[in-house]
mmCIF file of C-alpha atoms and ligand atoms in Angstrom:
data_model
loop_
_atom_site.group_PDB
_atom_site.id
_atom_site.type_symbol
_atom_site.label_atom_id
_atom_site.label_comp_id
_atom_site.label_asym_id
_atom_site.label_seq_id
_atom_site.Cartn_x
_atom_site.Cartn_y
_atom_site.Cartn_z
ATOM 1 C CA UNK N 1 91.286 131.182 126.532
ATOM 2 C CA UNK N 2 93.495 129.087 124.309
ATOM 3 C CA UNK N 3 95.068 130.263 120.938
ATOM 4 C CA UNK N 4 96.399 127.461 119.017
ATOM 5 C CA UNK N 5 98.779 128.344 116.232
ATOM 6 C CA UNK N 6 101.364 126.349 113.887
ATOM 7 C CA UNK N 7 105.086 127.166 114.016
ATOM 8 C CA UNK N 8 107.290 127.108 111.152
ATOM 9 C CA UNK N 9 110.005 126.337 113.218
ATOM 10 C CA UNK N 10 108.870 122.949 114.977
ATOM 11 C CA UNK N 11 110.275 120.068 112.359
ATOM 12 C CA UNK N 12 112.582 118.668 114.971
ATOM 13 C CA UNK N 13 110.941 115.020 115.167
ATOM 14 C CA UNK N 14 108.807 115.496 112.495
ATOM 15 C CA UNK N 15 107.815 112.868 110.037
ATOM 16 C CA UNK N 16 106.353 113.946 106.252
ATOM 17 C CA UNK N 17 105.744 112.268 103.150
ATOM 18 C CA UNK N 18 105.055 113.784 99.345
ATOM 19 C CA UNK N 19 102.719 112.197 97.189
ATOM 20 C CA UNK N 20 103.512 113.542 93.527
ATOM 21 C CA UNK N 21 101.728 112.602 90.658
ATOM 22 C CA UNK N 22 104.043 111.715 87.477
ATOM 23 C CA UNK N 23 101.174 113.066 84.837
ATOM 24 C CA UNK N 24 102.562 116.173 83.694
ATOM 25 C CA UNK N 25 105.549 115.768 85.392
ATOM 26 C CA UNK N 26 107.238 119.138 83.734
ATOM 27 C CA UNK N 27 104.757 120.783 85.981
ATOM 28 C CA UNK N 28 105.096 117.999 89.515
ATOM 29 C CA UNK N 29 108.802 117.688 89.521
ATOM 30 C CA UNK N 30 108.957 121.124 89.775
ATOM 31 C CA UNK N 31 106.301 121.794 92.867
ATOM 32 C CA UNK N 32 108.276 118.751 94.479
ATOM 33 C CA UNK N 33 111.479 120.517 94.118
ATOM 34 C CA UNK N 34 110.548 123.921 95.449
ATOM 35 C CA UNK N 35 108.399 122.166 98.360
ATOM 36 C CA UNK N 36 111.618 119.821 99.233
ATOM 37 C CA UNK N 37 113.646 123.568 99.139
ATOM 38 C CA UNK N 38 111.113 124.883 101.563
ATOM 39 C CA UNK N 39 110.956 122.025 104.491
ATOM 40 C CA UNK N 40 115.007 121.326 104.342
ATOM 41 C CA UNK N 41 114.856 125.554 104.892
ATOM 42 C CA UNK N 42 113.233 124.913 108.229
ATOM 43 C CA UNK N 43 114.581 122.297 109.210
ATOM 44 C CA UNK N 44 113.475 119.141 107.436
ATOM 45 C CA UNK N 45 116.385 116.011 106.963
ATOM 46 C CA UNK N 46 115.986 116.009 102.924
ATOM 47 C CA UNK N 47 118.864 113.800 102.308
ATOM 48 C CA UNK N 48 118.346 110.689 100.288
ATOM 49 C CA UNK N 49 119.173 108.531 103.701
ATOM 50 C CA UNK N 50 116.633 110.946 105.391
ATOM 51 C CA UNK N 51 114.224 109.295 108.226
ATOM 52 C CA UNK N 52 112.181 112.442 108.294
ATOM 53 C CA UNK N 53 111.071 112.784 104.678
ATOM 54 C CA UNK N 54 110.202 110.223 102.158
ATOM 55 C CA UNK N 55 108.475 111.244 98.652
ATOM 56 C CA UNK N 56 106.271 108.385 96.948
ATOM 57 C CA UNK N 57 105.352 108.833 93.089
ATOM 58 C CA UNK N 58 102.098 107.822 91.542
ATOM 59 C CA UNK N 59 100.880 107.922 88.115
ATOM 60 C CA UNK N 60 98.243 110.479 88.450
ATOM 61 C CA UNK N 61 96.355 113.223 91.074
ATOM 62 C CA UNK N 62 93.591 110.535 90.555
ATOM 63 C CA UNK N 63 95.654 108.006 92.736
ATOM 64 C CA UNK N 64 97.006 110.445 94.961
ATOM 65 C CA UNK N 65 93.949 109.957 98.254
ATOM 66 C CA UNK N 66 94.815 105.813 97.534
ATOM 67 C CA UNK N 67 98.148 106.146 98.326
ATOM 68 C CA UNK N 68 98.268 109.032 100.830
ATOM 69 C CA UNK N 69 95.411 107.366 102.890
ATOM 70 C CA UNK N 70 97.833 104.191 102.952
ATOM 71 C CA UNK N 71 100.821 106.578 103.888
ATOM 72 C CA UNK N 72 98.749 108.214 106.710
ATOM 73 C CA UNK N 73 97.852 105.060 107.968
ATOM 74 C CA UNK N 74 101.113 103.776 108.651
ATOM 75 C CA UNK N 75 101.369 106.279 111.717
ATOM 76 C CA UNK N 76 105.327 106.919 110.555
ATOM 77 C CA UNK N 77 103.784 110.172 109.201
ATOM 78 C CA UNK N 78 102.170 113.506 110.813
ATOM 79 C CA UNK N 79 102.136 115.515 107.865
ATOM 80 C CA UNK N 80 100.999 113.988 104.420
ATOM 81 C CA UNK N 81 101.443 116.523 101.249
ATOM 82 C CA UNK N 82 99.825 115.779 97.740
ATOM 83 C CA UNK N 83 101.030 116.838 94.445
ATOM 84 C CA UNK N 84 99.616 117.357 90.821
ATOM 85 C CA UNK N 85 98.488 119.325 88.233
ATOM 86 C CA UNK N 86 95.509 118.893 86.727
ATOM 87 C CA UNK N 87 94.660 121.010 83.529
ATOM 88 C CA UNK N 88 91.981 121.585 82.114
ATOM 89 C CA UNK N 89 92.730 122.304 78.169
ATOM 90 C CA UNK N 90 94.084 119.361 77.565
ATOM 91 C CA UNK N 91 92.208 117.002 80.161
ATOM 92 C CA UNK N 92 88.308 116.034 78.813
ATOM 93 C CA UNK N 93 87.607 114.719 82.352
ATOM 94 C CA UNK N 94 89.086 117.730 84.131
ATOM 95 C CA UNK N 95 86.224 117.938 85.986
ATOM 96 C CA UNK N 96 86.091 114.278 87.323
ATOM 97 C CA UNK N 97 89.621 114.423 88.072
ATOM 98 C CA UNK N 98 89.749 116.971 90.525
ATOM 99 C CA UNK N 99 86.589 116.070 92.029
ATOM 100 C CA UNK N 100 88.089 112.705 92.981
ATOM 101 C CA UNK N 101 91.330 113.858 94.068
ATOM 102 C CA UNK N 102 90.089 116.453 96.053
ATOM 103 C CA UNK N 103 87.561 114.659 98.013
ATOM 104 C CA UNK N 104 89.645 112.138 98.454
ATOM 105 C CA UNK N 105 92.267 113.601 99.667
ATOM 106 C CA UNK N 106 89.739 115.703 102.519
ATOM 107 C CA UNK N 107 88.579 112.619 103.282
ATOM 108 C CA UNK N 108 91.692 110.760 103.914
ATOM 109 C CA UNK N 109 92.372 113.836 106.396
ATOM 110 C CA UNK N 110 89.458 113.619 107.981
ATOM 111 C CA UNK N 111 89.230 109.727 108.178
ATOM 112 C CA UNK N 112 93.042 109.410 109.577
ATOM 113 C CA UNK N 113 93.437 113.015 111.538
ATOM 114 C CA UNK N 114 96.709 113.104 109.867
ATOM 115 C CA UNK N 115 96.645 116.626 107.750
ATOM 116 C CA UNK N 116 97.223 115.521 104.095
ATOM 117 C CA UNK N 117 97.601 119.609 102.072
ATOM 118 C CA UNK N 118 96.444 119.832 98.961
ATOM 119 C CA UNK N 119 98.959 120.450 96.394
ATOM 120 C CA UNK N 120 96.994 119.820 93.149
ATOM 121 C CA UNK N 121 97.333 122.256 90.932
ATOM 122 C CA UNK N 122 94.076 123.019 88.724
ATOM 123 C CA UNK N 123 94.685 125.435 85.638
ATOM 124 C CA UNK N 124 92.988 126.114 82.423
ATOM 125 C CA UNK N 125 96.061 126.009 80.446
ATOM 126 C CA UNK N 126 99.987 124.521 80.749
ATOM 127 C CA UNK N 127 101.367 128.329 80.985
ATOM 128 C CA UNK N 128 99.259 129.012 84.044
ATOM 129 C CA UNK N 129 100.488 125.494 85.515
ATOM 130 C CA UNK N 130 103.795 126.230 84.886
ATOM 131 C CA UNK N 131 103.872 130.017 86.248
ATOM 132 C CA UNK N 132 102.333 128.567 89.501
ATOM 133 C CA UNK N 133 104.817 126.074 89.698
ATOM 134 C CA UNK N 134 108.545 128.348 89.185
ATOM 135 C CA UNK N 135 107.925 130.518 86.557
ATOM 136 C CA UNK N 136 106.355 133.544 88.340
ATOM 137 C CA UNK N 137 106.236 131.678 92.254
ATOM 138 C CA UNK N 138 106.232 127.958 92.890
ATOM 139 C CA UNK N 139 103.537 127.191 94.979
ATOM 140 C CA UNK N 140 105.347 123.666 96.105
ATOM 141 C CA UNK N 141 107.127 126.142 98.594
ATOM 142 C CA UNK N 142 103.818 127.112 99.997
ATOM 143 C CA UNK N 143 102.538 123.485 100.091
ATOM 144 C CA UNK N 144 105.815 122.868 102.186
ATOM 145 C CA UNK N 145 105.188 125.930 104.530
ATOM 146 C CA UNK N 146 101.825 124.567 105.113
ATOM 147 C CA UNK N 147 102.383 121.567 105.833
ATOM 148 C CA UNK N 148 105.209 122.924 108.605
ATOM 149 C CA UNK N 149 102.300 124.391 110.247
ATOM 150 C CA UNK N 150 99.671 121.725 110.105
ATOM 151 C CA UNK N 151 102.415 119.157 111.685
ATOM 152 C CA UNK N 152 103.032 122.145 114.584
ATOM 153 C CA UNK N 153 99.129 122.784 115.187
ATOM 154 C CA UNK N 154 98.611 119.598 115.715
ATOM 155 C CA UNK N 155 101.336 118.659 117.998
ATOM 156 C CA UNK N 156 99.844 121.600 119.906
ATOM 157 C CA UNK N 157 95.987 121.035 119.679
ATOM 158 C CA UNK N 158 94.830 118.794 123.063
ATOM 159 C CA UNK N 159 94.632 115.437 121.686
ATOM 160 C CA UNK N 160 91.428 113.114 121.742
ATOM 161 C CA UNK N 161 91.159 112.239 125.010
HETATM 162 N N1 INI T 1 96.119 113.145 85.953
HETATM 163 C C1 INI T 1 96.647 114.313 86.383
HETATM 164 O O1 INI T 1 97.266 114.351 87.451
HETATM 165 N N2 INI T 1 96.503 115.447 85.640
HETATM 166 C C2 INI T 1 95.836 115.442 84.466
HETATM 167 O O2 INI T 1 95.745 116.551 83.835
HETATM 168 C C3 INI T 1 95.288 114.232 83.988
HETATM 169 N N3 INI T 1 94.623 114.172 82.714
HETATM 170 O O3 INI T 1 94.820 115.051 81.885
HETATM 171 O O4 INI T 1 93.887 113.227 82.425
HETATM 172 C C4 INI T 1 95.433 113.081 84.766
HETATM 173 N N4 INI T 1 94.915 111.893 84.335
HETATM 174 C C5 INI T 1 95.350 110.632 84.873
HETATM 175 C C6 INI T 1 94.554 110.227 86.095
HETATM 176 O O5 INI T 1 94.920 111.033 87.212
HETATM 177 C C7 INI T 1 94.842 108.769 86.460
HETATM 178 O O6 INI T 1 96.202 108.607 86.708
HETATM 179 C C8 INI T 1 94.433 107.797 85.342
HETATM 180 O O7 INI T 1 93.105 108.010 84.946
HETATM 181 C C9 INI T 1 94.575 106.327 85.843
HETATM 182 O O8 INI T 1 93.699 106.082 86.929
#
């Protein structure tokens, strides 16, 4: 019997990119921060010059599976991490809006077999956005520990053949 688990440890040669969305950036900029925190903590290059990391910016979580399926693509990349905050007070088409991003992003996952985590955050109101992302914990720092472990599993998983 196999048991296949992730390491946390594992970043040497390991290539990531963050898609953040810029709509409510107050909320983004901060989940970016604390996930960049958390992978140069284990080991990720997070310098500007870095060849291991590179963050690309996008106006919305709505464009986030375009431009993460493009990233994952590219085959520079075994770990893909999205990030936004949807909300719902102030968004009308809340619904649609996660709907899309979230599907899309599963499916860009699925489609490529490079892991892409799911950083959107979906809240009712700005306070609960903003708690989630450094006022109470910062769950960028848990998008970044995921993603450690997704890039690990699958270096260990047998590949397809
Ligand atoms: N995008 C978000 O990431 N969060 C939101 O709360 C939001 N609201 O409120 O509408 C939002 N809209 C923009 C959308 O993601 C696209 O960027 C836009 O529709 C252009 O395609």
């Amino acid at each position: 019997m196999a048991t296949f688990e992730g390491r946390f440890n594992d970043a040497s040669g390991l290539r990531i990119a963050v898609v953040v969305a810029r709509f409510n950036d107050l909320v983004t900029a901060k989940l970016l921060s604390g996930c960049l925190d958390c992978l140069h903590r284990h080991g990720i290059d997070t310098a500007s010059e870095s060849q291991q990391l590179d963050v690309a910016w996008v106006p919305g979580s709505f464009e986030l599976p375009l431009v993460a399926q493009q990233l994952a693509r590219s085959g520079r990349y075994q770990v893909v991490i999205t990030l936004g905050a949807v909300i719902r007070g102030d968004t009308p088409h809340f619904d649609v809006v996660v709907a899309e991003a979230s599907k899309g992003i599963a499916a860009v996952a699925r489609d490529t077999g490079v892991p892409v985590i799911f950083g959107v955050l979906t809240t009712d109101t700005m306070q609960q956005a903003l708690e989630r992302a450094g006022i109470k914990s910062n769950l960028g720092w848990s998008y970044g520990l995921e993603a450690l472990e997704m890039g690990s599993l699958m270096r260990a998983l047998p590949s397809a053949g």
